[in-house]
Amino acid sequence: MYTQALDTHGKEPLPAATGESGAQAQRFQARVDAEDKIEPKDWMPDAYRQTLIRQISQHAHSEIVGMLPEGNWITRAPSLRRKAVLIAKVQDEGGHGMYLYSAAETLGISRAQMFEQLLSGTAKYSSIFNYPTLTWADLGAIGWLVDGAAIMNQIPICRCSYGPYARAMVRICKEESFHQRQGFEIMLTLAQGSGAQRAMAQDALNRWWWPSIMMFGPSDADSKHTAQSMRWKIKRFSNDELRQKFVDITVPQAQFLGLAIPDRELRWDPGTQHYLIGPIDWNEFHAVLKGNGPCNRERLEARRAADEAGRWVREAAAAHARKQSTRTPQAP
Amino acid sequence: MSARTYAPNERDPAQQEAHFRYVLRLGDTSLVLGQRLGEWVGHAPALEEDLGLANLALDLIGQARLLLTYAGELEGRGRDEDALAFLRDAPEFANLTLAEQPNGDFGHTIVRQWLLDAWQLEIYEGLRVSADTRLGAIAAKAIKETRYHHRFSSGWLIRLGDGTQESHDRVQAALDSLWRFTAELFAADDVDERMKAAAIAPALTELAPRWSARIDEDLRAATLKRPAAQPYPWHGRRGVHTEHLGHMLTEMQHLQRTYPGVRW
Amino acid sequence: MSEDWPLYEVFIRSRSGLEHKHVGSLHAADARMAIEHARDVYTRRQEGVSIWVMRSADIIASDPEEADSLFEPARDKVYRHPTFYAIPEEVKNL
């Protein structure tokens, strides 16, 4: 659910000129151009493989880290219905992380390696999860805005040229359809509630609006690797195109809620038939990506603590399985 | 059980009260255990276990909603599932004391889960033929969930007990520490007696040996030792709890208490 | 001590009468756990009535480089298909 234009961070490997026959590369590109799917054992340019590994694993990490800010409210959900919905949603995020790790594993990297990259801080994940969930309204804002932005980003990936990634995305998008709706329902209930609840909803919108806008990644002018990803059909729309689409559908929803979007320059442009937003604070975006967001440290520490505390459990299960296999030899 | 059918409009106040209490106890046990499992989500030993523990939590919260809704109707004072879950203080909660014990490490959580799964297996099995057909229907749904819960928890008990020396020691220590709370599981009181007499609930004395046999079978497979029985001062079902429940409720009820009377 | 659990492939029968279909993979320490994980990960929305799991390492796959020699030769055997044969329209039940 939570990919941002992650493919634009980090170094894009250049297509290798050596070691790969030009004929193979041409055949590969012809298949991609014909909308044929590339499958795990098919020949692919190394740069394509590396780009996918990076993008899919970062997408998976985003799902896993994304469990934390919302999981923060499972024990405090204000009704049993909301509690059940929230557990199911956070659980789905774990499931989506798993589908994506599975897809990445078909490219020749193990989940253990990917975890190692996440825990050591070398892998990136969506910057949005480095913001704190301070009130219940944040759960509404995340579902409505963050899931909304994520869906916008993800739907085109359902047609990605790499089969396992595309299939994982189809499954994820299908399962996610309830996530955004439940978030909007929380916002609507608060917006129609007491004065304190309305204030809570407005405060959440104030804090989550710009980070959600930034989820689409740097603007096209600064995003140098989009072209190659587009040629490979890993990416289908540019960051700014998707961002504009998100703004256009979200502004009327905020108006319906009676909440104000925290952007004084926001205006409808009759010429282009689009809502135009004010300037994005890219310094904040880059600071959060570099590890200086409000919760970067906490999120990684929580993942490391879970990994560390679970080691004896994983070892025990592996040890038990070894004992079992020596006790009952496998049939030939 | 007698062939007498349950009559919800029968007006023996003591019987009504006992009926309400009985259902409330079941609902509170599921709620408190589900709430504890919810604390795990995002922090489990493996990603797959996050999903597994969340499934258990979802089943238990689902049971709690059905049972508390019904308890509220039996009580007849207009309290719904959320009024019962979020607006009662610890002494009014009627869950088994075992359910409210903190998660501890994964082994601790598994032992708590497994002891209660085995208990719920017997209770729900007995309730399927209850003279109270509504309770019987809830039990018929819950028993399917509980069978999976026991499969999950006993599987882990065996892996941890018969895994490494460290895991064996950890899970034995958890068992030794939690065992004292099992004395409450089958200790019948007036509520249980009344429900049994009305053919609404099974006789706890008949369930205890079955529970015990299942526990011994799993312990053998897990190479763990059954601790000695201990006298117990906890009566969670009667509102006498350990210190842990109050903290859990403080967290769980935070929003409902801070913003009274609003919709969420 | 190793803590890495092996990879399993998961196949789900979505309802009775249909075949099992590959849905993805997961990690598990043993077969029992693999079934439980498959249930918890891949059937949260009633997607299945039956699960198969197998160790990914045990799958033997054809080589995509050999696809031409494995699958192309079937292309010109059009006579295997019923539409290859011209039958007069008035002849029924063929």
Short mmCIF file of C-alpha atoms in Angstrom, two decimals, chain A residues 38-214:
data_model
loop_
_atom_site.label_atom_id
_atom_site.label_comp_id
_atom_site.label_asym_id
_atom_site.label_seq_id
_atom_site.Cartn_x
_atom_site.Cartn_y
_atom_site.Cartn_z
CA ILE A 38 8.95 -11.06 -17.58
CA GLU A 39 9.12 -14.08 -15.26
CA PRO A 40 11.77 -15.01 -12.67
CA LYS A 41 13.85 -17.41 -14.73
CA ASP A 42 13.73 -15.32 -17.90
CA TRP A 43 16.83 -13.46 -19.01
CA MET A 44 16.76 -9.84 -17.89
CA PRO A 45 19.31 -7.01 -17.86
CA ASP A 46 21.13 -6.85 -14.57
CA ALA A 47 20.14 -3.22 -14.13
CA TYR A 48 16.47 -4.21 -14.48
CA ARG A 49 16.93 -6.88 -11.82
CA GLN A 50 18.70 -4.50 -9.44
CA THR A 51 16.13 -1.76 -9.94
CA LEU A 52 13.32 -4.18 -9.18
CA ILE A 53 15.05 -5.64 -6.14
CA ARG A 54 15.52 -2.18 -4.74
CA GLN A 55 12.03 -0.96 -5.50
CA ILE A 56 10.16 -4.10 -4.39
CA SER A 57 12.16 -4.52 -1.19
CA GLN A 58 11.72 -0.86 -0.28
CA HIS A 59 8.05 -1.21 -0.95
CA ALA A 60 7.96 -4.29 1.31
CA HIS A 61 9.89 -2.48 4.05
CA SER A 62 7.36 0.34 3.83
CA GLU A 63 4.55 -2.08 4.54
CA ILE A 64 6.35 -3.57 7.53
CA VAL A 65 7.42 -0.27 9.04
CA GLY A 66 3.94 1.02 8.19
CA MET A 67 2.49 -1.45 10.68
CA LEU A 68 4.03 0.53 13.53
CA PRO A 69 2.33 3.95 13.47
CA GLU A 70 -1.11 2.38 13.15
CA GLY A 71 -0.31 -0.55 15.44
CA ASN A 72 0.38 2.16 18.00
CA TRP A 73 -3.41 2.58 18.38
CA ILE A 74 -4.64 -1.03 18.39
CA THR A 75 -4.80 -1.15 22.19
CA ARG A 76 -6.55 2.25 22.31
CA ALA A 77 -9.10 1.99 19.49
CA PRO A 78 -12.26 3.65 20.80
CA SER A 79 -14.77 0.89 20.01
CA LEU A 80 -14.58 -2.86 19.54
CA ARG A 81 -15.59 -2.46 15.90
CA ARG A 82 -12.78 0.03 15.30
CA LYS A 83 -10.37 -2.25 17.13
CA ALA A 84 -11.23 -5.22 14.91
CA VAL A 85 -10.96 -3.12 11.74
CA LEU A 86 -7.61 -1.71 12.81
CA ILE A 87 -6.14 -5.12 13.67
CA ALA A 88 -7.32 -6.43 10.30
CA LYS A 89 -5.81 -3.46 8.50
CA VAL A 90 -2.43 -3.63 10.22
CA GLN A 91 -2.45 -7.37 9.62
CA ASP A 92 -3.10 -6.77 5.92
CA GLU A 93 -0.05 -4.51 5.83
CA GLY A 94 2.03 -7.35 7.21
CA GLY A 95 0.52 -9.63 4.56
CA HIS A 96 1.31 -7.13 1.83
CA GLY A 97 4.88 -6.89 3.05
CA MET A 98 5.05 -10.65 2.76
CA TYR A 99 3.66 -10.76 -0.77
CA LEU A 100 6.26 -8.19 -1.77
CA TYR A 101 9.19 -9.91 -0.05
CA SER A 102 8.06 -13.07 -1.85
CA ALA A 103 8.11 -11.24 -5.18
CA ALA A 104 11.57 -9.83 -4.48
CA GLU A 105 12.85 -13.28 -3.48
CA THR A 106 12.17 -14.52 -7.00
CA LEU A 107 14.92 -12.14 -8.16
CA GLY A 108 17.60 -13.89 -6.16
CA ILE A 109 17.73 -12.00 -2.87
CA SER A 110 16.64 -13.63 0.41
CA ARG A 111 14.29 -12.11 2.92
CA ALA A 112 17.06 -12.33 5.51
CA GLN A 113 19.26 -10.14 3.28
CA MET A 114 16.48 -7.64 2.80
CA PHE A 115 15.77 -7.51 6.54
CA GLU A 116 19.43 -6.95 7.14
CA GLN A 117 19.37 -3.97 4.77
CA LEU A 118 16.35 -2.54 6.56
CA LEU A 119 17.71 -3.03 10.07
CA SER A 120 21.16 -1.70 9.22
CA GLY A 121 19.55 1.42 7.80
CA THR A 122 20.91 0.99 4.27
CA ALA A 123 17.49 0.33 2.73
CA LYS A 124 14.94 3.08 2.42
CA TYR A 125 11.24 2.91 3.14
CA SER A 126 8.43 5.36 2.58
CA SER A 127 9.15 8.58 4.46
CA ILE A 128 5.53 8.89 5.59
CA PHE A 129 6.00 6.33 8.36
CA ASN A 130 8.50 8.50 10.14
CA TYR A 131 5.67 10.75 11.28
CA PRO A 132 3.99 10.05 14.62
CA THR A 133 0.36 9.04 15.24
CA LEU A 134 -0.55 11.41 18.07
CA THR A 135 -4.33 11.19 18.18
CA TRP A 136 -7.05 8.82 17.02
CA ALA A 137 -7.80 11.15 14.10
CA ASP A 138 -4.36 10.30 12.70
CA LEU A 139 -5.69 6.81 11.99
CA GLY A 140 -8.44 8.37 9.91
CA ALA A 141 -5.99 10.65 8.11
CA ILE A 142 -3.64 7.76 7.34
CA GLY A 143 -6.40 5.65 5.84
CA TRP A 144 -7.87 8.51 3.87
CA LEU A 145 -4.72 10.32 2.68
CA VAL A 146 -1.80 7.93 3.00
CA ASP A 147 -3.66 4.90 1.70
CA GLY A 148 -5.26 7.12 -0.91
CA ALA A 149 -1.89 8.30 -2.16
CA ALA A 150 -0.53 4.78 -2.01
CA ILE A 151 -3.40 3.38 -4.08
CA MET A 152 -2.79 6.09 -6.67
CA ASN A 153 0.85 5.00 -6.84
CA GLN A 154 0.13 1.31 -6.82
CA ILE A 155 -2.62 0.78 -9.34
CA PRO A 156 -0.28 1.38 -12.30
CA ILE A 157 2.18 -1.15 -10.82
CA CYS A 158 -0.46 -3.86 -11.30
CA ARG A 159 0.61 -3.67 -14.96
CA CYS A 160 4.34 -3.70 -14.21
CA SER A 161 6.43 -5.73 -16.65
CA TYR A 162 7.73 -8.05 -13.93
CA GLY A 163 5.13 -10.79 -13.41
CA PRO A 164 5.57 -11.57 -9.70
CA TYR A 165 5.53 -7.87 -8.74
CA ALA A 166 2.46 -7.19 -10.89
CA ARG A 167 0.63 -10.18 -9.40
CA ALA A 168 1.48 -9.15 -5.84
CA MET A 169 0.20 -5.66 -6.60
CA VAL A 170 -3.09 -6.97 -7.99
CA ARG A 171 -3.66 -8.88 -4.79
CA ILE A 172 -2.64 -5.93 -2.64
CA CYS A 173 -4.83 -3.41 -4.48
CA LYS A 174 -7.81 -5.74 -4.21
CA GLU A 175 -7.33 -6.21 -0.48
CA GLU A 176 -6.69 -2.59 0.10
CA SER A 177 -9.94 -1.28 -1.17
CA PHE A 178 -11.34 -1.20 2.35
CA HIS A 179 -8.39 0.62 3.88
CA GLN A 180 -9.04 4.03 2.42
CA ARG A 181 -12.78 3.80 3.00
CA GLN A 182 -12.39 2.96 6.68
CA GLY A 183 -10.06 5.94 7.05
CA PHE A 184 -12.54 8.28 5.44
CA GLU A 185 -15.28 6.86 7.66
CA ILE A 186 -13.22 7.70 10.75
CA MET A 187 -12.68 11.26 9.46
CA LEU A 188 -16.36 11.67 8.65
CA THR A 189 -17.44 10.47 12.10
CA LEU A 190 -15.03 12.91 13.74
CA ALA A 191 -15.95 15.77 11.42
CA GLN A 192 -19.62 15.29 12.31
CA GLY A 193 -18.85 14.77 16.00
CA SER A 194 -18.17 17.09 18.93
CA GLY A 195 -16.10 20.24 18.71
CA ALA A 196 -13.14 18.42 20.18
CA GLN A 197 -13.48 15.66 17.60
CA ARG A 198 -13.66 18.13 14.71
CA ALA A 199 -10.56 19.90 16.01
CA MET A 200 -8.82 16.53 16.23
CA ALA A 201 -9.71 15.79 12.61
CA GLN A 202 -8.52 19.19 11.38
CA ASP A 203 -5.26 18.84 13.30
CA ALA A 204 -4.65 15.44 11.72
CA LEU A 205 -5.28 16.82 8.23
CA ASN A 206 -2.88 19.67 8.98
CA ARG A 207 -0.11 17.26 9.91
CA TRP A 208 -0.67 14.57 7.26
CA TRP A 209 -1.49 16.62 4.17
CA TRP A 210 2.00 17.64 3.08
CA PRO A 211 3.71 14.37 3.95
CA SER A 212 1.05 12.61 1.85
CA ILE A 213 1.70 14.98 -1.06
CA MET A 214 5.40 14.16 -0.76
#
